[in-house]
PDB file of C-alpha atoms in Angstrom:
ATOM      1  CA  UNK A   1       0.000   0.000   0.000  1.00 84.00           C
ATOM      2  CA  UNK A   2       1.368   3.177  -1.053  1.00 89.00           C
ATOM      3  CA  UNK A   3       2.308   5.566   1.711  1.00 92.00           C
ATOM      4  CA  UNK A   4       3.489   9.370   1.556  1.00 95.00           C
ATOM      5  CA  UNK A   5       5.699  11.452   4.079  1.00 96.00           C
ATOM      6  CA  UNK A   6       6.557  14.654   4.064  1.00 97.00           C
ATOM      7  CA  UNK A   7       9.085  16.395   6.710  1.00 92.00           C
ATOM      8  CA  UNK A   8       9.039  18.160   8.619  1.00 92.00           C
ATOM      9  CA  UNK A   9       5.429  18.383   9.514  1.00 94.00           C
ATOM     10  CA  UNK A  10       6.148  22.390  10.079  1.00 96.00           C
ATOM     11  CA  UNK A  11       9.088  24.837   9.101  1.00 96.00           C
ATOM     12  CA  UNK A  12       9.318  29.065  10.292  1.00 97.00           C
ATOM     13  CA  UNK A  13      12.078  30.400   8.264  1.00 97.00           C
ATOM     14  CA  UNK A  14      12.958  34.358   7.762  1.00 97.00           C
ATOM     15  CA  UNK A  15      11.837  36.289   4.795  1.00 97.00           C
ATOM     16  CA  UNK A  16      14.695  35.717   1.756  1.00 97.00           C
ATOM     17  CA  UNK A  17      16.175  32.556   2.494  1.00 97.00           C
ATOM     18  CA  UNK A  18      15.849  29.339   0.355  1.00 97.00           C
ATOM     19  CA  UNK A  19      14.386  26.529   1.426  1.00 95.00           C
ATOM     20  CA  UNK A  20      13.370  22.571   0.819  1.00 96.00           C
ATOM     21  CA  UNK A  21      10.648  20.436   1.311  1.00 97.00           C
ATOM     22  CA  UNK A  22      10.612  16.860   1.514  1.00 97.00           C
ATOM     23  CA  UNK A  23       8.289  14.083   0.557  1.00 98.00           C
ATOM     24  CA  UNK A  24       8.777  10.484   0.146  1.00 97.00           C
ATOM     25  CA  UNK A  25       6.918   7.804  -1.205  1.00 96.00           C
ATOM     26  CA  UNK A  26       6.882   3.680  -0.597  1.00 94.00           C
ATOM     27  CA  UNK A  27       6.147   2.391  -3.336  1.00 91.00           C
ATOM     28  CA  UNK A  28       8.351   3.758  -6.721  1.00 89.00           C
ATOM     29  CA  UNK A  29       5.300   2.427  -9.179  1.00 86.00           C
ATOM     30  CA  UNK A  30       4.389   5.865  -9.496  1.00 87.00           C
ATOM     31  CA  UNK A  31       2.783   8.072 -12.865  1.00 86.00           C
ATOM     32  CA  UNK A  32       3.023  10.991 -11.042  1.00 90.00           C
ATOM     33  CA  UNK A  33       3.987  13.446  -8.474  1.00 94.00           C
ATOM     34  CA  UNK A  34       2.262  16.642  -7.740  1.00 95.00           C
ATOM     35  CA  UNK A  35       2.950  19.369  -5.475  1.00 98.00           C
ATOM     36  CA  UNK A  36       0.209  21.684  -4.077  1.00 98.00           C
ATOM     37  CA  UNK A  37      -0.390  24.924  -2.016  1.00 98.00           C
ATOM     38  CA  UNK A  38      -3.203  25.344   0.631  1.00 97.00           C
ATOM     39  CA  UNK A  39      -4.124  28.274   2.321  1.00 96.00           C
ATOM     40  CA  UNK A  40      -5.727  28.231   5.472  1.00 93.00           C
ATOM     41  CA  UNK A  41      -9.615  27.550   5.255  1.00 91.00           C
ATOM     42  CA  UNK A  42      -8.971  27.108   1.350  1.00 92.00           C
ATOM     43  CA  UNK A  43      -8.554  24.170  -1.403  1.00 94.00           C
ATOM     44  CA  UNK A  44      -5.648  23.045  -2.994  1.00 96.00           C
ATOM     45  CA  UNK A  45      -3.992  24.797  -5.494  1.00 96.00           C
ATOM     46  CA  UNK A  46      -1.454  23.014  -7.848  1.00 95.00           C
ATOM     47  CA  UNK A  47       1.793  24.054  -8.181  1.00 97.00           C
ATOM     48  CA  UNK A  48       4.133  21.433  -9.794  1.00 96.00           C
ATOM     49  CA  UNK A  49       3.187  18.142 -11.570  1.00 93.00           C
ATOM     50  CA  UNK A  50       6.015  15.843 -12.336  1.00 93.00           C
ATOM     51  CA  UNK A  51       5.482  12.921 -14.773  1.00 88.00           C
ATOM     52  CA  UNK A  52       7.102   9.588 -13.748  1.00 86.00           C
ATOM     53  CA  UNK A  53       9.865   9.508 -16.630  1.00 88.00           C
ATOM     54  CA  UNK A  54      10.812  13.594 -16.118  1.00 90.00           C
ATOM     55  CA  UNK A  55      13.220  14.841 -13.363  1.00 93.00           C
ATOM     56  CA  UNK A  56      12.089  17.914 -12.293  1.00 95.00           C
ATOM     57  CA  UNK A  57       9.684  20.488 -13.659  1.00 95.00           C
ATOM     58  CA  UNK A  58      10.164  24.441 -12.627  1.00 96.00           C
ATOM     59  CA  UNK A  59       7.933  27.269 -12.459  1.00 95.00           C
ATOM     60  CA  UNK A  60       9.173  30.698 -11.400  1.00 96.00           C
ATOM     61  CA  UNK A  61      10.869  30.268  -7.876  1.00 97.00           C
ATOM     62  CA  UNK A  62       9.269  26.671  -7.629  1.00 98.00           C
ATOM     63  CA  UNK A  63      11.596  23.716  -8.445  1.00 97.00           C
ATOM     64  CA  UNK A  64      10.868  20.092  -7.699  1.00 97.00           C
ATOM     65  CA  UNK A  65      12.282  17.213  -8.173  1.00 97.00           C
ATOM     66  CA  UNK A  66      11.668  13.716  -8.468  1.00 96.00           C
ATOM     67  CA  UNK A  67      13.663  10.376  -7.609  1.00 96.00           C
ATOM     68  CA  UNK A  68      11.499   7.404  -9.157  1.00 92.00           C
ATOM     69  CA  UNK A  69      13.939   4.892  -7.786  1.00 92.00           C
ATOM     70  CA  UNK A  70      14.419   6.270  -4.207  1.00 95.00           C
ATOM     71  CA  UNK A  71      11.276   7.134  -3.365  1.00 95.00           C
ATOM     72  CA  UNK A  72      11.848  11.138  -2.945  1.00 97.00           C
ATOM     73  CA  UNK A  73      10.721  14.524  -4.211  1.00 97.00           C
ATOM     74  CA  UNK A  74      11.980  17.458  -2.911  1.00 97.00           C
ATOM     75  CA  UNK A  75       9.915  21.141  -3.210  1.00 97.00           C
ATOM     76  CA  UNK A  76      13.046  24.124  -3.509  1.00 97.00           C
ATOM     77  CA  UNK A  77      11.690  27.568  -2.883  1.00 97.00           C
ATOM     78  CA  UNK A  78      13.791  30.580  -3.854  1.00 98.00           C
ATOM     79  CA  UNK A  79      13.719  33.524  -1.897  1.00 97.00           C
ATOM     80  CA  UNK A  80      11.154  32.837   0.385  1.00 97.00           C
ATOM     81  CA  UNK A  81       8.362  35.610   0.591  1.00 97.00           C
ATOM     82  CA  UNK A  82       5.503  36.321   3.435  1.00 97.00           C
ATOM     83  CA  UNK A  83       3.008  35.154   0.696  1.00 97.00           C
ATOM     84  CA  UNK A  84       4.768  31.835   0.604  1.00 98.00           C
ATOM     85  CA  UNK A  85       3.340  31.187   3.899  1.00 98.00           C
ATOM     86  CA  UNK A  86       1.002  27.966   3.247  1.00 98.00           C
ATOM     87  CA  UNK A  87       0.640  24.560   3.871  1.00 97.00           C
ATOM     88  CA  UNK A  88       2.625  22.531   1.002  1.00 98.00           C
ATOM     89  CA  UNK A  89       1.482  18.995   0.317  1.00 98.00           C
ATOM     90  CA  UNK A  90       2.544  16.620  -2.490  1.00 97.00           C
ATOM     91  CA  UNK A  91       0.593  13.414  -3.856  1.00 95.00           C
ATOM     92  CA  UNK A  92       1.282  10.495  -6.108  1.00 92.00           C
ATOM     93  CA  UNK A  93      -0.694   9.123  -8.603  1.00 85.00           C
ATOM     94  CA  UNK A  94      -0.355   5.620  -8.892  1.00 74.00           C
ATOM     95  CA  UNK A  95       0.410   3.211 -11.574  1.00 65.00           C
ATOM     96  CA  UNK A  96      -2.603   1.027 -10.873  1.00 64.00           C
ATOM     97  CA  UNK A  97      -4.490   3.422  -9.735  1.00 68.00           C
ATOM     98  CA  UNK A  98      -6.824   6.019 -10.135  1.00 71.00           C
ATOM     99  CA  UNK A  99      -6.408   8.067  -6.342  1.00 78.00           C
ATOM    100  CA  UNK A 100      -4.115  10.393  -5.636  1.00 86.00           C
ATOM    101  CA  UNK A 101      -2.384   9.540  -2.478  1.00 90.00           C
ATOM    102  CA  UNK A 102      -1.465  12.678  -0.128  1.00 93.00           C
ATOM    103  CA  UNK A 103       1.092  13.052   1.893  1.00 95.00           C
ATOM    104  CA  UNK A 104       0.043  14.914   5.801  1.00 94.00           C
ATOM    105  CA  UNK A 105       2.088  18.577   4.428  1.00 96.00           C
ATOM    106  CA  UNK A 106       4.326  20.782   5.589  1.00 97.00           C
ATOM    107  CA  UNK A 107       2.675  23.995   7.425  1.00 97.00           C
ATOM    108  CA  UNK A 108       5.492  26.621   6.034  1.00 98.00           C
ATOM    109  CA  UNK A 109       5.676  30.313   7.893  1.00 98.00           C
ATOM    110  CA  UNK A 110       8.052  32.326   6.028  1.00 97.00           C
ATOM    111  CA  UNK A 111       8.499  35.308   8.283  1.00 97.00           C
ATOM    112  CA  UNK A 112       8.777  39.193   7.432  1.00 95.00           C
TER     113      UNK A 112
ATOM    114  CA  UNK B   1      -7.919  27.695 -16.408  1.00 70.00           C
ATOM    115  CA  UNK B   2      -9.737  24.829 -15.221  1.00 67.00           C
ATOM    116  CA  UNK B   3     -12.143  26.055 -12.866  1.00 91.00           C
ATOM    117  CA  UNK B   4     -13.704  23.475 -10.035  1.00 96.00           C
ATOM    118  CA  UNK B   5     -16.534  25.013  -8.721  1.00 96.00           C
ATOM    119  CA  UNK B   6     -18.199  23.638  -5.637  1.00 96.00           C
ATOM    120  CA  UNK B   7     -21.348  25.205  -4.757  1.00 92.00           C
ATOM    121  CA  UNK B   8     -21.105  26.348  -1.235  1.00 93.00           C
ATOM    122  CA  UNK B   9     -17.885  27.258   0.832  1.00 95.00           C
ATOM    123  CA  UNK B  10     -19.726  26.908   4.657  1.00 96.00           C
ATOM    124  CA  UNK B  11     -23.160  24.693   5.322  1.00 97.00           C
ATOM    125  CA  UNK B  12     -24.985  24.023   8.486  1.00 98.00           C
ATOM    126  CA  UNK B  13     -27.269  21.141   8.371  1.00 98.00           C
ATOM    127  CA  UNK B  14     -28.955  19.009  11.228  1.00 98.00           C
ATOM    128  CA  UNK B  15     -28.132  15.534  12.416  1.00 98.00           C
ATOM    129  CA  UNK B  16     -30.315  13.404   9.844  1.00 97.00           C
ATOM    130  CA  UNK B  17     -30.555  15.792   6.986  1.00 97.00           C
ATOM    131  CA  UNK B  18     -30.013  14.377   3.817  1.00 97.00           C
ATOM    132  CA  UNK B  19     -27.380  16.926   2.516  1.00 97.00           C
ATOM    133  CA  UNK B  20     -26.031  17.493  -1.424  1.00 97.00           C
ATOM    134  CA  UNK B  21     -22.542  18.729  -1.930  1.00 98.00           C
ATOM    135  CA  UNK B  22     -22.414  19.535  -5.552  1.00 97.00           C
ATOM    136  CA  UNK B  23     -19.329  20.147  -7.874  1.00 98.00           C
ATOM    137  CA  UNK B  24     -18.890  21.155 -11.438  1.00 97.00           C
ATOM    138  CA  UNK B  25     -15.646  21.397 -13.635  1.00 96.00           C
ATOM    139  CA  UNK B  26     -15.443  23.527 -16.571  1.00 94.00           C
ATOM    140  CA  UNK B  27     -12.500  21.060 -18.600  1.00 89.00           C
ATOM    141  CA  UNK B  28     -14.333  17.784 -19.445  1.00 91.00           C
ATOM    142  CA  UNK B  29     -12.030  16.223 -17.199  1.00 91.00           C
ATOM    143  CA  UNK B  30     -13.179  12.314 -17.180  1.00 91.00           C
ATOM    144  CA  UNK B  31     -11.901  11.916 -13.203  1.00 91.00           C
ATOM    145  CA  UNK B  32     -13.615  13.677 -10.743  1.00 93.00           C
ATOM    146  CA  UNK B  33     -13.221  12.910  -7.061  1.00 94.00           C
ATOM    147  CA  UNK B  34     -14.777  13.980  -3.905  1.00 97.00           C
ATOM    148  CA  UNK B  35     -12.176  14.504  -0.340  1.00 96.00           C
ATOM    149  CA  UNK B  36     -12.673  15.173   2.904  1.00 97.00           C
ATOM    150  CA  UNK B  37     -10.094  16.675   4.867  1.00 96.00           C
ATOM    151  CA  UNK B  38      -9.705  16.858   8.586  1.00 95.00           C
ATOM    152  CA  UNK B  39      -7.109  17.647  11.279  1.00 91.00           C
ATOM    153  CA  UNK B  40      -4.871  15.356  11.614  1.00 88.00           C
ATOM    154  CA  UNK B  41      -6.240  12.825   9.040  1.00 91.00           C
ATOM    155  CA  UNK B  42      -4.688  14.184   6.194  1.00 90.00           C
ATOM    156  CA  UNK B  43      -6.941  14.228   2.878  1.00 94.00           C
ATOM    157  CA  UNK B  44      -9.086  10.989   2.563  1.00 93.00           C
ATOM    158  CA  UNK B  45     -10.949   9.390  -0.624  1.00 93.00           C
ATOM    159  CA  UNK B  46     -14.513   9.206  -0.539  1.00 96.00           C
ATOM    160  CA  UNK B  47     -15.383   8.175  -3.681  1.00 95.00           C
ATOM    161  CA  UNK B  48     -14.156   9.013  -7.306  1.00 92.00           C
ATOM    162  CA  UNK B  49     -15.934   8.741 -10.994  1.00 93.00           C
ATOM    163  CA  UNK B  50     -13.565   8.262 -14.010  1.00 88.00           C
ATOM    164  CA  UNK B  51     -16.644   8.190 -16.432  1.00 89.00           C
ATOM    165  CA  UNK B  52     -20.280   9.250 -16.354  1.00 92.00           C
ATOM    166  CA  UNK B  53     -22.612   7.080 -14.592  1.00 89.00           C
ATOM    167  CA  UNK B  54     -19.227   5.333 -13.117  1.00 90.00           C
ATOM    168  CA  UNK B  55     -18.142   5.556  -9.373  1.00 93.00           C
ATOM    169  CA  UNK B  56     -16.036   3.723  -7.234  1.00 91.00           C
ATOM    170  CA  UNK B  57     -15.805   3.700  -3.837  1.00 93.00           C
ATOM    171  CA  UNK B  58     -12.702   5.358  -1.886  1.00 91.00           C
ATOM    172  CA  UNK B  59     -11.562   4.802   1.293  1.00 90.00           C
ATOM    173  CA  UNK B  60     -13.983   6.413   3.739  1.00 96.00           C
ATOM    174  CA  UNK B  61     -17.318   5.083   1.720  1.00 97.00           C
ATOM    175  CA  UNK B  62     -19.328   4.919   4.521  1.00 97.00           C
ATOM    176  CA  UNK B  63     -22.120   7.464   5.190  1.00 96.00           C
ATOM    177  CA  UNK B  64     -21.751   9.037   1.532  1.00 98.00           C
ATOM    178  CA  UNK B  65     -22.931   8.048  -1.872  1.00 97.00           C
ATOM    179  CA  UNK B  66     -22.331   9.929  -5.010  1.00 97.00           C
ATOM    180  CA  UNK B  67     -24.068  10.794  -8.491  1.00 97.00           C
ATOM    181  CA  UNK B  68     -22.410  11.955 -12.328  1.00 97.00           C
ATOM    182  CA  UNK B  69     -25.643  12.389 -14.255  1.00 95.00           C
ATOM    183  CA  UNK B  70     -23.415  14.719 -16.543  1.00 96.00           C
ATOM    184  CA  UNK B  71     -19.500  14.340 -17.275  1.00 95.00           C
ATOM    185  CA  UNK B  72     -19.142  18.289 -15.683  1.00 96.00           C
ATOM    186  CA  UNK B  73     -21.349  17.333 -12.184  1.00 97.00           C
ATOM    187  CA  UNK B  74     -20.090  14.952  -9.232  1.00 97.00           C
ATOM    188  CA  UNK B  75     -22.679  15.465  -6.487  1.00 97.00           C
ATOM    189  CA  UNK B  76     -21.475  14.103  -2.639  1.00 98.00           C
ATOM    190  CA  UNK B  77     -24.620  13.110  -0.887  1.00 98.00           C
ATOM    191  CA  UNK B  78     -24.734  12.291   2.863  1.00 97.00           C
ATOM    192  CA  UNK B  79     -27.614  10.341   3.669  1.00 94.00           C
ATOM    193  CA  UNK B  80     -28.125  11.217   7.174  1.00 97.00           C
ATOM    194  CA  UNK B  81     -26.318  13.787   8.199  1.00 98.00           C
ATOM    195  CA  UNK B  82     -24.184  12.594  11.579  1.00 98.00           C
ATOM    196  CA  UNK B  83     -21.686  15.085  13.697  1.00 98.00           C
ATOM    197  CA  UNK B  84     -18.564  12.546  12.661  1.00 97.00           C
ATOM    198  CA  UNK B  85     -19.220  14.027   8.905  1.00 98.00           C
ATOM    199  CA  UNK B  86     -18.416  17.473   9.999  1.00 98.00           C
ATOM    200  CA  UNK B  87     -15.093  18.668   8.071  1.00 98.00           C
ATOM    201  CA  UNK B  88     -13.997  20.022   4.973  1.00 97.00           C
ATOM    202  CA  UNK B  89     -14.873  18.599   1.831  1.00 98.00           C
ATOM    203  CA  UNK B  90     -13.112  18.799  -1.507  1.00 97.00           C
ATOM    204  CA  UNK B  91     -13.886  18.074  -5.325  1.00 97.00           C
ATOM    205  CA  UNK B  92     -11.189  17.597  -7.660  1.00 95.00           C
ATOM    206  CA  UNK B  93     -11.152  17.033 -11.495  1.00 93.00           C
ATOM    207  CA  UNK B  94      -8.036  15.308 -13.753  1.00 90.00           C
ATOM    208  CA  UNK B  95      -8.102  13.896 -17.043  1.00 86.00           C
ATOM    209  CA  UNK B  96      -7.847  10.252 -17.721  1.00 78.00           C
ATOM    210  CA  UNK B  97      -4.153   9.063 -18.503  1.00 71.00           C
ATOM    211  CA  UNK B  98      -2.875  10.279 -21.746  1.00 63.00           C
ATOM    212  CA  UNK B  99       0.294  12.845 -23.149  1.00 59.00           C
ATOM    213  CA  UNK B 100      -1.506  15.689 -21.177  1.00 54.00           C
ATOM    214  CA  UNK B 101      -0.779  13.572 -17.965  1.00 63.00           C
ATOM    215  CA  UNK B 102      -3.081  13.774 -14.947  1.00 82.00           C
ATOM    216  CA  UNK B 103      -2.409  16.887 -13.202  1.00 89.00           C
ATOM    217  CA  UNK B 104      -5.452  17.245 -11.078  1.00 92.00           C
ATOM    218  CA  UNK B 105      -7.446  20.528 -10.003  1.00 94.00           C
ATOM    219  CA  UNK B 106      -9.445  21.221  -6.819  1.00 96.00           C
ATOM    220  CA  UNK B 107     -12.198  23.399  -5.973  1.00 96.00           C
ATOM    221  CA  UNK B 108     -12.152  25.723  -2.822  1.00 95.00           C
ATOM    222  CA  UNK B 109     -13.534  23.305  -0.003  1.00 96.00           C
ATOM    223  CA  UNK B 110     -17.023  23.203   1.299  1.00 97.00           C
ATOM    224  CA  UNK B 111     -17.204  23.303   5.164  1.00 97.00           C
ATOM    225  CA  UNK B 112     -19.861  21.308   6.557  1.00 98.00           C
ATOM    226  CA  UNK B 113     -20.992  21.601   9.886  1.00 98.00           C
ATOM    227  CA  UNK B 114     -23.464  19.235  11.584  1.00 98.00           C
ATOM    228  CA  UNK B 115     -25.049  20.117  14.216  1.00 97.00           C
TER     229      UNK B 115
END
């Protein structure tokens, strides 16, 4: 049964610094990997999606990665702003299945 | 954009009310999905539909049945409303595997509250 972690469960960092978030995954039979932003009270807005045969996939100062073979995908955030301040979860998409399997997130405060 | 629309963000229903979430995408996805999501549970299945007329149940069935009449609309119903179904509940939409992959969109939560 597929299973997703992400650490740490909560990060407070200051305003400007770069930072990395972690998720990892049990089961490497994955088509997917997608990263998403949640705001408090809010749905989930995606960020990233990374196909099972790609690497990584960018989008302004969002980078993520993805290791099929060791189970990982990491989240890199440039020069952290206020507005960055979220809850960051990522999810799998099986290759047998249709669900997307979440991860618990990481509650990020990115302080001024 | 895709747009996932859900059609209330708070509701307030009674213990035994038979209640209708309903959700509607706007990029005839084939995969829609319904979520609930509650503190310190993470997000959890409830059911998903990859085709109209097609469900399957998730892994928190119980209490909830579902209806796609039309490939935009995935309606969450809840029999009999019970305080355990208090939470936040979220619809998603993804297209089915293919070169445009599966990326999946969510609407902006409903909050249910039973009292």
């Amino acid at each position: 049964k597929q299973e997703v972690t992400q650490i740490p469960a909560a990060l407070s960092v200051p305003e400007g610094e770069n930072l990395v978030l972690n998720c990892s995954f049990t089961d490497s039979a994955i088509y997917n990997l997608q990263w998403f932003r949640q705001d408090p009270g809010k749905g989930l807005t995606s960020l990233l999606l990374i196909q099972s045969s790609q690497r990584e996939q960018t989008s302004g100062r969002l980078n993520a990665s993805l290791d099929k073979s060791s189970g990982r995908s990491t989240l890199y955030i440039a020069a952290s702003q206020p507005g960055d301040s979220a809850t960051y979860l990522c999810a799998v998409y099986g290759d047998s299945s249709y669900k997307l399997i979440f991860g618990s997130g990481t509650r990020l405060l990115v302080r001024p | 954009d895709v747009k996932v629309t859900q059609s209330s963000r708070y509701l307030v229903k009674r213990t035994g009310e038979k209640v209708f979430l309903e959700c509607v995408q706007d990029m005839d996805h084939e995969n829609m999905f319904w979520y609930r999501q509650d503190p310190g549970l993470g997000l959890r299945l409830i059911y998903f539909s990859y085709d109209v007329k097609m469900k399957e149940k998730g892994d928190i069935p119980e209490g909830y049945s579902v209806s796609r009449e039309k490939k935009e609309r995935f309606s969450l119903i809840l029999e009999s409303a019970s305080t355990n179904q208090t939470s936040m509940y979220l619809c998603a939409s993804s297209l089915n595997r293919g070169p445009g992959g599966t990326e999946a969109f969510f609407g902006q939560g409903t909050r249910l509250t039973v009292v």
